[in-house]
Coordinates of C-alpha atoms in Angstrom, one line a residue:
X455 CA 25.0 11.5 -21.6
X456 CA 21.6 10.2 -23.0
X457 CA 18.7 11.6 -24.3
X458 CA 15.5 10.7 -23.0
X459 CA 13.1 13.4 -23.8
X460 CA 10.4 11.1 -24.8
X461 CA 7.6 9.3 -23.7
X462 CA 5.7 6.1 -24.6
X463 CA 1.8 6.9 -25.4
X464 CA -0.5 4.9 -27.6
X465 CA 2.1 2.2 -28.5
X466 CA 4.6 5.1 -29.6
X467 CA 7.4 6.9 -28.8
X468 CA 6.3 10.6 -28.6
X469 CA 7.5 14.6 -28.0
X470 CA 6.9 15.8 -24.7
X471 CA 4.3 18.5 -25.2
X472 CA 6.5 20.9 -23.6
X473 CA 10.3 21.4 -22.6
X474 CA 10.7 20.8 -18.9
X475 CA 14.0 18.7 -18.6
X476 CA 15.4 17.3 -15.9
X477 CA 19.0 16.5 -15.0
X478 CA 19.5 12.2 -14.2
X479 CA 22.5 12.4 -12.0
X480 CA 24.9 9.3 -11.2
X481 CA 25.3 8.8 -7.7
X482 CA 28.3 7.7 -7.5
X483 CA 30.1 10.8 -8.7
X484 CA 27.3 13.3 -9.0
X485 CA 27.5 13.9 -13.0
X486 CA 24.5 14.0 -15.8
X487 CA 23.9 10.3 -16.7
X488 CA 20.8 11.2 -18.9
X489 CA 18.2 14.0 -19.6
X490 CA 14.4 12.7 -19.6
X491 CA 11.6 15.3 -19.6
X492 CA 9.0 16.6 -17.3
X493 CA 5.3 15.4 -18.5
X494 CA 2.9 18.7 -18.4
X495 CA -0.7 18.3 -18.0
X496 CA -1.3 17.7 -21.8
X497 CA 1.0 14.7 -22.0
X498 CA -0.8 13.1 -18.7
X499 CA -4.1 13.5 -20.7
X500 CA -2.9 12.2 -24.0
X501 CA -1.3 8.9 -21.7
X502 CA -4.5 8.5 -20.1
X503 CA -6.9 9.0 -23.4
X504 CA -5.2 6.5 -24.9
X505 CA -5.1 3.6 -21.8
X506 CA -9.2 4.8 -22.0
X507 CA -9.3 4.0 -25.6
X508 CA -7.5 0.6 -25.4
X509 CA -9.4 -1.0 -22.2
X510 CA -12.7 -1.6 -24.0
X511 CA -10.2 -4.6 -26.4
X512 CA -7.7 -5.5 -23.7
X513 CA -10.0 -5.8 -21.0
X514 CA -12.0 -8.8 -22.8
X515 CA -8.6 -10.2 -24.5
X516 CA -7.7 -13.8 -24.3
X517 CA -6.2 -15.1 -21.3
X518 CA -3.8 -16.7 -23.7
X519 CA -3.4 -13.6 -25.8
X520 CA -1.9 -12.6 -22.5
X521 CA 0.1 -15.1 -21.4
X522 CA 2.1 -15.0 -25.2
X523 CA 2.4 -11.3 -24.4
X524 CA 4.3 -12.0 -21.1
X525 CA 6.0 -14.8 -22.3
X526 CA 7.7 -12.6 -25.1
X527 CA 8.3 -10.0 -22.5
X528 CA 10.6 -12.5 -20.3
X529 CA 12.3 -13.6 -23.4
X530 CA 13.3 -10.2 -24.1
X531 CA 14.0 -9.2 -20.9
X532 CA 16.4 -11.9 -20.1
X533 CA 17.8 -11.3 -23.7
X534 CA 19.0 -7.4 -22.7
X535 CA 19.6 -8.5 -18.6
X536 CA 23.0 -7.3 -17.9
X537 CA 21.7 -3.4 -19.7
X538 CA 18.8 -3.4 -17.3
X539 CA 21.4 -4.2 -14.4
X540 CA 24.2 -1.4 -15.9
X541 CA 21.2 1.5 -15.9
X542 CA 20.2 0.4 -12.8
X543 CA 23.4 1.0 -11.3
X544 CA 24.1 3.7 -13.2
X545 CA 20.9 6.1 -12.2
X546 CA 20.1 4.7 -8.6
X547 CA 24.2 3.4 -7.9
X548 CA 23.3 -0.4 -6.9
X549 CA 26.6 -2.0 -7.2
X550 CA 27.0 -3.9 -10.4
X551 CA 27.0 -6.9 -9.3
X552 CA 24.1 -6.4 -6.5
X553 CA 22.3 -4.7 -9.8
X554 CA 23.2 -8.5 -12.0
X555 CA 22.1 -10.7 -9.0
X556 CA 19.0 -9.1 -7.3
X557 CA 17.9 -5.7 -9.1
X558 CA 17.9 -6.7 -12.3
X559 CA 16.7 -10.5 -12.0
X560 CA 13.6 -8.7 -10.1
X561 CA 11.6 -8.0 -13.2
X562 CA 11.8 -11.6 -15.0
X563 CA 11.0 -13.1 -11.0
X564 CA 7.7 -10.7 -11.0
X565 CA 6.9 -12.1 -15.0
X566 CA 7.2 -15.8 -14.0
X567 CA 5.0 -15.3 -10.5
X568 CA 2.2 -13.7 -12.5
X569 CA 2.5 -15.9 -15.8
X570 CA 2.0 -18.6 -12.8
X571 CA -1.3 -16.6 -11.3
X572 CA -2.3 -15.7 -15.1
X573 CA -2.5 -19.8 -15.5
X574 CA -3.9 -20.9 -13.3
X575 CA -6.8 -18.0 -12.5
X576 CA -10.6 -18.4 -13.7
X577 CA -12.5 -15.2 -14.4
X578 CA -15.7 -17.1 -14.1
X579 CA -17.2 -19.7 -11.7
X580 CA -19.8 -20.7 -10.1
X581 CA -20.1 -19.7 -6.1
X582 CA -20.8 -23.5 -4.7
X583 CA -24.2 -24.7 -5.6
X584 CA -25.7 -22.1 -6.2
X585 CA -27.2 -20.2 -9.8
X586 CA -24.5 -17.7 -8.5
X587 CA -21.8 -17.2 -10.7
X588 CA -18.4 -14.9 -10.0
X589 CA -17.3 -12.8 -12.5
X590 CA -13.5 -11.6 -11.7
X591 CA -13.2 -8.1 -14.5
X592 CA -10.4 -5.7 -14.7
X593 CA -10.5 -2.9 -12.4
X594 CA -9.9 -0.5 -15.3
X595 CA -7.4 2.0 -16.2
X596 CA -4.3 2.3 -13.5
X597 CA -1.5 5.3 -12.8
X598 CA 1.3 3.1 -11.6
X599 CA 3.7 5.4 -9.8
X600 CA 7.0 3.7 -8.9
X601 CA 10.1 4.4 -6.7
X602 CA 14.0 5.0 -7.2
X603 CA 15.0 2.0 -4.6
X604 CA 14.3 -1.0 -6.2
X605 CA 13.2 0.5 -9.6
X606 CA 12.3 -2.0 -11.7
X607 CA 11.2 -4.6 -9.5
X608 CA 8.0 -2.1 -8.2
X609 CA 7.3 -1.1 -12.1
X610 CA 7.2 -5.4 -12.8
X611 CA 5.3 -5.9 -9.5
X612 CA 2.6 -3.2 -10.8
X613 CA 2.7 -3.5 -14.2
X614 CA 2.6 -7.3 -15.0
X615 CA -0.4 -7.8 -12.8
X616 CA -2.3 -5.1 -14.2
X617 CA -2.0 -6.2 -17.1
X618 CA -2.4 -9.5 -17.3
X619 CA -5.7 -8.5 -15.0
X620 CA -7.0 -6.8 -18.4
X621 CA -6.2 -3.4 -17.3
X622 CA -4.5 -0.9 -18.9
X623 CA -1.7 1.7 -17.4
X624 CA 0.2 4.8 -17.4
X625 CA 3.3 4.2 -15.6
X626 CA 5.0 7.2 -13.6
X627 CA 8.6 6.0 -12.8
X628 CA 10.4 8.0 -10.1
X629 CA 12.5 11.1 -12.1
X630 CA 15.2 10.0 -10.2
X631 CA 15.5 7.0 -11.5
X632 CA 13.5 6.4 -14.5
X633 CA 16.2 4.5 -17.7
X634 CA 14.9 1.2 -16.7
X635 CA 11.0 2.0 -17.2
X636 CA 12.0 3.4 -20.4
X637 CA 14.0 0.4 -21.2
X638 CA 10.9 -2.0 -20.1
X639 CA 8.8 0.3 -22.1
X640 CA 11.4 -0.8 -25.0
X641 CA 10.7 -4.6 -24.3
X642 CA 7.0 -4.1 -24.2
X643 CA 6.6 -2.5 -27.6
X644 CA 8.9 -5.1 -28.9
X645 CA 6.7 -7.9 -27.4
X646 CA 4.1 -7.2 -29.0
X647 CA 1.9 -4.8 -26.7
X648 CA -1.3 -3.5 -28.5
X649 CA -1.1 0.1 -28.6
X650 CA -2.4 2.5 -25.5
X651 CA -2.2 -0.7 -22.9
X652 CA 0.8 0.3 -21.8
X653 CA 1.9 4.1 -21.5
X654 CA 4.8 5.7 -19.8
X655 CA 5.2 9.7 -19.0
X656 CA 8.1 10.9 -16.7
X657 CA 7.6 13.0 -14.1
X658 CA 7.6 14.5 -10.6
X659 CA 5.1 14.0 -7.7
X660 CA 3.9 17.2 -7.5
X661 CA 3.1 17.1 -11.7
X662 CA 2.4 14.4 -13.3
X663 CA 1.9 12.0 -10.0
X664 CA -0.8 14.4 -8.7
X665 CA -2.3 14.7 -12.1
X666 CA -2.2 10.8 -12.4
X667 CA -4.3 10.4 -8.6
X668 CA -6.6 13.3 -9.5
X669 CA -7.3 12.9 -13.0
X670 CA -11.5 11.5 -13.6
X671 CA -10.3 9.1 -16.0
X672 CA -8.3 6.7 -13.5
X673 CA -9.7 4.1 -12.3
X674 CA -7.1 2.6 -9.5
X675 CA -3.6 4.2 -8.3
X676 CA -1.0 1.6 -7.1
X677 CA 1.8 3.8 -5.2
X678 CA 5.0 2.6 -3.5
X679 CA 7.0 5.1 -1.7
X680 CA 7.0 7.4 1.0
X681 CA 3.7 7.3 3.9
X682 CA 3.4 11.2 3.5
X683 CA 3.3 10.8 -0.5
X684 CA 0.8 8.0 0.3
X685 CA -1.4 10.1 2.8
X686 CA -1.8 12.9 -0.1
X687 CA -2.5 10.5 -2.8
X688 CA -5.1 8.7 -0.9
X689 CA -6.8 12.3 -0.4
X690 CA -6.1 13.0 -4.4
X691 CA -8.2 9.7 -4.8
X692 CA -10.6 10.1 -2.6
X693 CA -13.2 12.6 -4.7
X694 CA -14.1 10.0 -6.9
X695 CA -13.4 6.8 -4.6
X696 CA -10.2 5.6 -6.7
X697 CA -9.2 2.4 -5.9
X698 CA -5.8 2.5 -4.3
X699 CA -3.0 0.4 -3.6
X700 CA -0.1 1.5 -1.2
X701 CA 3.3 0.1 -0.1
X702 CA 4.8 2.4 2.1
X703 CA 8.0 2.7 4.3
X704 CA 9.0 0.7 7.3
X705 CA 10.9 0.9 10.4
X706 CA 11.7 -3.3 10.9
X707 CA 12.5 -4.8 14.2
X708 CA 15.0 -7.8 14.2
X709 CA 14.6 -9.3 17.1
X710 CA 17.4 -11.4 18.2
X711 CA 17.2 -14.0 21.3
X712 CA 19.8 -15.7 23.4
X713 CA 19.4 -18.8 21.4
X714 CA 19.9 -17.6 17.9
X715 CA 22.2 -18.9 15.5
X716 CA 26.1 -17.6 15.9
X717 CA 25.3 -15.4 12.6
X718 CA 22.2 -14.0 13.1
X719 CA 23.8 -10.4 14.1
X720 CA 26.1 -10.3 11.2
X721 CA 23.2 -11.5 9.1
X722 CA 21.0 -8.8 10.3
X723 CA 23.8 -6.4 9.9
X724 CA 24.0 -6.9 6.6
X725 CA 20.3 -7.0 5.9
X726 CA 20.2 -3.6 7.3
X727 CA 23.1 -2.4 5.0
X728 CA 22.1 -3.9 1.4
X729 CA 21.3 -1.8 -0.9
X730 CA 22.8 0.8 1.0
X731 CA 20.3 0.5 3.5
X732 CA 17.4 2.2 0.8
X733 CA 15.1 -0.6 1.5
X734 CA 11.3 -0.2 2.9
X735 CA 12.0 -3.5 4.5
X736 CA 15.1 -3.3 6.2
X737 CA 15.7 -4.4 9.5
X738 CA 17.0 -1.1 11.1
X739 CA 16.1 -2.0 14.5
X740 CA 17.9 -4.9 16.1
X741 CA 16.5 -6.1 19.4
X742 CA 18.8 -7.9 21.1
X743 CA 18.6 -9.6 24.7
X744 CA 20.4 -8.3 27.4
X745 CA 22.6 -11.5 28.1
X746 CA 24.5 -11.5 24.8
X747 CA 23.7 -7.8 24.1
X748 CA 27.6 -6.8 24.6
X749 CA 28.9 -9.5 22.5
X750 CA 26.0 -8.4 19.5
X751 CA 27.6 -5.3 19.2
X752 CA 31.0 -6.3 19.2
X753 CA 29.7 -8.7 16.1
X754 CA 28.1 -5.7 14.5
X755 CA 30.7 -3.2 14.8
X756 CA 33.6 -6.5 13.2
X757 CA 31.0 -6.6 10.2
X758 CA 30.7 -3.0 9.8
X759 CA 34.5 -2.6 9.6
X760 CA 34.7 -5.4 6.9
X761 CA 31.9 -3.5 5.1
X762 CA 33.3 -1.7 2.0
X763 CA 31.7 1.4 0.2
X764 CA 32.8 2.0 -3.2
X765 CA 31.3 3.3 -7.0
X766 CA 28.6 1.9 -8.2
X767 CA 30.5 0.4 -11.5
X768 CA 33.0 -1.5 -9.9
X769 CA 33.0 -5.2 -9.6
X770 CA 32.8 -6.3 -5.8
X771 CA 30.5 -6.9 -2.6
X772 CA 30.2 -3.7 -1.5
X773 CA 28.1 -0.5 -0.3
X774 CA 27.4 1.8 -3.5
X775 CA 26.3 5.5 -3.1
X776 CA 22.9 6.7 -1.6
X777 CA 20.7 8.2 -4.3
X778 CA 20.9 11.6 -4.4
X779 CA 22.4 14.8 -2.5
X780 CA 18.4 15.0 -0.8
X781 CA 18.7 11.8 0.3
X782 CA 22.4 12.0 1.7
X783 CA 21.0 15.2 3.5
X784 CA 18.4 13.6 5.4
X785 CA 20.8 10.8 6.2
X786 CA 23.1 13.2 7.5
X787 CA 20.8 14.8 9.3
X788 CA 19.4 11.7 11.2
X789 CA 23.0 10.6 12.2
X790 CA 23.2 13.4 13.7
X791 CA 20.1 13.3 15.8
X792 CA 21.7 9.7 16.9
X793 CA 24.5 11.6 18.5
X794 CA 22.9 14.4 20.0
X795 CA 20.3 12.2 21.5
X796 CA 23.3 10.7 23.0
X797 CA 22.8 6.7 21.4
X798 CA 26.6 5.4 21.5
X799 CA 28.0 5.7 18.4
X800 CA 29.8 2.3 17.7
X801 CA 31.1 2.9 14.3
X802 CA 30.4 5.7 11.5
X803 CA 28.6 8.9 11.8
X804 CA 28.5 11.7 9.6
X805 CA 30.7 12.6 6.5
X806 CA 31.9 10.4 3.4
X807 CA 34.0 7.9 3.8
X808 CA 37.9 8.2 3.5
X809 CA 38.9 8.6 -0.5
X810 CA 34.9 8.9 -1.4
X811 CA 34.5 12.7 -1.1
X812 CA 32.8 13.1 -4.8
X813 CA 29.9 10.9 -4.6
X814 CA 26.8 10.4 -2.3
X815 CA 28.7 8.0 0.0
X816 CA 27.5 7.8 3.7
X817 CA 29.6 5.6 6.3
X818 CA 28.0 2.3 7.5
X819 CA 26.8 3.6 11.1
X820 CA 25.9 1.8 14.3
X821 CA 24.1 3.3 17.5
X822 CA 24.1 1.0 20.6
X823 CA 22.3 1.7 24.0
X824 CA 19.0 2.7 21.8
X825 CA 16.1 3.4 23.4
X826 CA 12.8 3.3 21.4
X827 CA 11.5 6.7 21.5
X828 CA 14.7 8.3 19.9
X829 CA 14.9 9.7 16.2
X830 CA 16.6 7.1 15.0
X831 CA 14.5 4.1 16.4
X832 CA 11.3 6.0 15.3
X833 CA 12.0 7.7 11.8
X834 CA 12.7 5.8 8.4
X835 CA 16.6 6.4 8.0
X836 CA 16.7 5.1 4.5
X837 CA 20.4 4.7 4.6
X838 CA 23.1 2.6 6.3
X839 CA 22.1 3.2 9.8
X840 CA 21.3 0.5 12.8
X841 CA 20.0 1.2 16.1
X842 CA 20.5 -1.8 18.5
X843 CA 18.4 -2.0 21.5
X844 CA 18.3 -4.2 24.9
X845 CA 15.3 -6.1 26.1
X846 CA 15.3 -8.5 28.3
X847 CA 12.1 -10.2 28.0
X848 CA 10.3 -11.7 25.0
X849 CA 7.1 -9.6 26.1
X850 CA 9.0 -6.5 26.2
X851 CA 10.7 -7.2 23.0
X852 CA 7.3 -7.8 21.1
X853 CA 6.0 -4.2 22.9
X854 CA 9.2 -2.6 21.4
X855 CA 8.9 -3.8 17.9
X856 CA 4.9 -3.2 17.5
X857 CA 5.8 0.3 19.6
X858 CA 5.8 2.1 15.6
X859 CA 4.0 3.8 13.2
X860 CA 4.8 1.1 10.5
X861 CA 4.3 -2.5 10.1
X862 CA 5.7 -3.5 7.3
X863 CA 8.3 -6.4 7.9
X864 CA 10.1 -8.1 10.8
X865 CA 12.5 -10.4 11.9
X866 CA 13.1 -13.0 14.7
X867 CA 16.5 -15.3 15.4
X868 CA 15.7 -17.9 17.4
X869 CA 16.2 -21.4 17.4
X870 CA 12.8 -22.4 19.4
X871 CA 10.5 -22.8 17.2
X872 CA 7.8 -22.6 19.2
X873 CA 8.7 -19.1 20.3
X874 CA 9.2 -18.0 16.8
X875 CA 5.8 -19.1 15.9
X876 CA 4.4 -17.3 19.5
X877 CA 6.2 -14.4 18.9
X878 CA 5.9 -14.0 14.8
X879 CA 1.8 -14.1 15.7
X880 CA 2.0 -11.2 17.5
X881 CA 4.1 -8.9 15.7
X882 CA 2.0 -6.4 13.9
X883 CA 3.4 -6.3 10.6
X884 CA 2.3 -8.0 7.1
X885 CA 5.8 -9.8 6.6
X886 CA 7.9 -11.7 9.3
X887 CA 11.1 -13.3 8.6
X888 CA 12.0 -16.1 10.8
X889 CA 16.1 -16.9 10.7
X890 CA 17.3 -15.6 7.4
X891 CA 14.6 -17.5 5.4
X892 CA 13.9 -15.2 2.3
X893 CA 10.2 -14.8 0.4
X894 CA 9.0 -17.7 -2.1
X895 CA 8.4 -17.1 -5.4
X896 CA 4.6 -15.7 -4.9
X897 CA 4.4 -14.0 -1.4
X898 CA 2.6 -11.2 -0.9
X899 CA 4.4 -8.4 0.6
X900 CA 3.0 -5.2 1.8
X901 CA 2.1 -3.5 5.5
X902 CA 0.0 -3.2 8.4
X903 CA -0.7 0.4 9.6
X904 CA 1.0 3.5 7.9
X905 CA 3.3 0.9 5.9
X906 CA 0.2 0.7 3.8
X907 CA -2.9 -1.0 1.8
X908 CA -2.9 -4.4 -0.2
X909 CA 0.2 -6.3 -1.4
X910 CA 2.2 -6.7 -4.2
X911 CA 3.1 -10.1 -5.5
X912 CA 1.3 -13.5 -5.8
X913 CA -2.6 -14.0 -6.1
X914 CA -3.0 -11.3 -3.4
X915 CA -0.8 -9.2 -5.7
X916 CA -3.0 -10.1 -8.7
X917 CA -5.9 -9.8 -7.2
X918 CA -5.2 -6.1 -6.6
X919 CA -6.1 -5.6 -10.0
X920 CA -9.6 -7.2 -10.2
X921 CA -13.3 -6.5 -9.4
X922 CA -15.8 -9.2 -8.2
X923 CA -19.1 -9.2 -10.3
X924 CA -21.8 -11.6 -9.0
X925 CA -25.2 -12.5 -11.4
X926 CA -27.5 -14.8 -9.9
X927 CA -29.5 -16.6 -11.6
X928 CA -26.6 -18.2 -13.9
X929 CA -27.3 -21.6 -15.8

């Protein structure tokens, strides 16, 4: 078991200020991994005095002071790759190999996009002809409070831009999972971060999270997580008109046509089920038309069987462990509410899977004969759960997929291209995925509606992070 009763503040690793610990539990057979501590109201202030008493320096640092800065940091991080990827699987249970190809190899993708924005951004230029000149400054000091599903990919995505912007942060991983902030927090100091630029304090949402969005010495709060946590920070914020940045959850539609390629179901099954379904963006929804709706769920139900659920720490392609017992609860619960709403359970339901009874293990589950205004189409599942649902026209498949709450990411199979391009204009959502073809290097990603505000990633992502300043008059 480790110890990880300490937090990073002022370029140093520090006491908490009080004893609250709190238990890290393995997910795949429900022991202590780690004890971290609890932040108290004394730590958040101490975290945020000191990002306060380093912006004045960082926020008019070089641009290449900060580009060696993040250029040491992806050195080191690719130097200790395969421990970010082992206490990612360990706290959050990612497969190990899902956590070596696509958790871990996260945070060195979100370096290199904003080394590339870093490069290539001016902070000052002149508007056209004009004596007008823009002046692009750092939005100030940021709470950055991350999630447990994709840990250290939402801590890079927040924390790179920041500061490469010229801000300085307090990060607030989720308590859940929070070894790999504390092992970035590792890399930072070792790269060479001035002191107070970057500061990390563990906590829960009700403590340290509401202290971070409340507190009259934050300038900007960039949240991922759930839309009710983002609702109540937005109010926390509100007093003193914080700038805030939101990526919420997401209900996706994947809409699948006569004409789409022979494995666009399987491909969407699989979406669906990576990462054992804990992904904002997955397609949970599959719209299918009503001529090859039969044979679709035939297809889903053969890749369902063939997916395998196992411990996080063993080698394989397979489903690892939902998070926590909270979150296998509510997963529970919402299979459930599949079957008493009478969707047609194709495969799955509730209980562990056979020889997985210690563990947070949920069965890869498939509803057919959907319709769109039961629990499962409508609420954020969050685990290995597809709803499949007929349409039989491409107007009434567009009405079902914008007919939600979200609009965060969704997906069409098609092989007209024109119809993709029709249909992928109307979808209300800030991502749409069009036959399997992933994100470049850059994107930004983030939601329409009560998926959230802004995006992460890119030049949108960077400019998150930066005020506009015009003086006129400028020669």
């Amino acid at each position: 078991m480790l110890d990880k009763r300490k937090f990073y503040i002022n370029g140093q690793w520090v006491e908490p200020s009080s004893k609250n610990d709190f238990d890290v539990i393995n997910p795949s057979d429900e022991t202590v991994c780690a004890v971290i501590s609890l932040g108290s109201q004394a730590d958040t202030d101490a975290a945020v005095a000191a990002a306060r008493s380093a912006f004045p320096s960082w926020s008019i640092s070089t641009k290449a002071d900060r580009i060696v800065l993040l250029e040491r940091l992806y050195a080191i991080y690719e130097r200790r790759m395969d421990e970010m990827a082992e206490v990612i699987s360990m706290e959050m249970g990612a497969p190990i190999d899902f956590a070596k190809s696509s958790q871990a190899p996260s945070g060195t993708e979100a370096i290199e996009d904003f080394l590339n924005q870093l490069r290539k951004f001016e902070f000052e230029k002149q508007l056209d002809d004009s004596d007008n000149q823009l002046i692009y400054e750092p939005k100030g000091v940021c709470a950055l409070i991350t999630p447990w599903n994709w840990p250290i990919s939402q801590v890079a995505l927040k924390v790179i831009p920041a500061i490469a912007a010229g801000c300085t942060v307090i990060l607030k991983p989720s308590e859940i999972a929070p070894l790999d902030s504390m092992i970035f927090a590792e890399m930072l100091e070792e790269a060479g971060c001035p002191a107070g630029v970057f500061n990390l304090v563990n906590g829960d949402g009700i403590g340290v999270g509401s202290q971070l969005t409340s507190h009259p010495d934050v300038d900007m709060v960039s949240f991922t997580g759930s839309t009710r946590a983002g609702a109540l920070i937005s109010h926390n914020a509100a007093d003193d008109f914080k700038r805030v940045g939101l990526e919420l959850g997401g209900k996706g539609a994947n809409i699948v046509f006569a004409d789409a390629d022979e494995k666009a179901v399987k491909r969407g099954v699989r979406h669906c089920f990576n990462n054992t379904g804990q992904s904002c963006n997955a397609p949970t929804r599959m719209l299918v038309e009503r001529s090859i709706y039969d044979k679709a769920v035939k297809i889903a139900k053969e890749t369902a069987i063939t997916t395998k659920t196992d411990i996080a720490s063993k080698e394989g392609r397979h489903l690892g462990p939902l998070v926590s017992q909270l979150q296998y609860d509510k997963v529970q619960t919402l299979i459930q509410a599949g079957i008493d709403e009478n969707a047609t359970l194709v495969i799955g339901g509730t209980g562990k899977p056979e020889g997985l009874e210690k563990g947070y293990f949920v069965k890869p589950t498939i509803f057919a004969d959907v319709n769109n205004e039961m629990t499962v189409a409508r609420t954020e599942i969050f685990g290995p759960v597809l709803s499949m649902i007929p349409f039989d026209t491409e107007e009434e498949a567009i009405k079902i997929a914008n007919d939600t709450p979200y609009g965060l990411e969704n997906y069409i199979q098609t092989q007209d291209q024109e119809r993709a391009k029709r249909v992928s204009k109307k979808l209300l959502s800030g991502v749409v995925e069009v036959n399997g073809k992933g994100l470049a290097l850059g994107s930004p990603f983030g939601g329409y509606k009560h998926s959230g505000i802004g995006r992460e990633g890119g030049e949108h992502g960077f400019n998150e992070f930066i005020e506009v300043k015009v003086v006129t008059g400028w020669s």
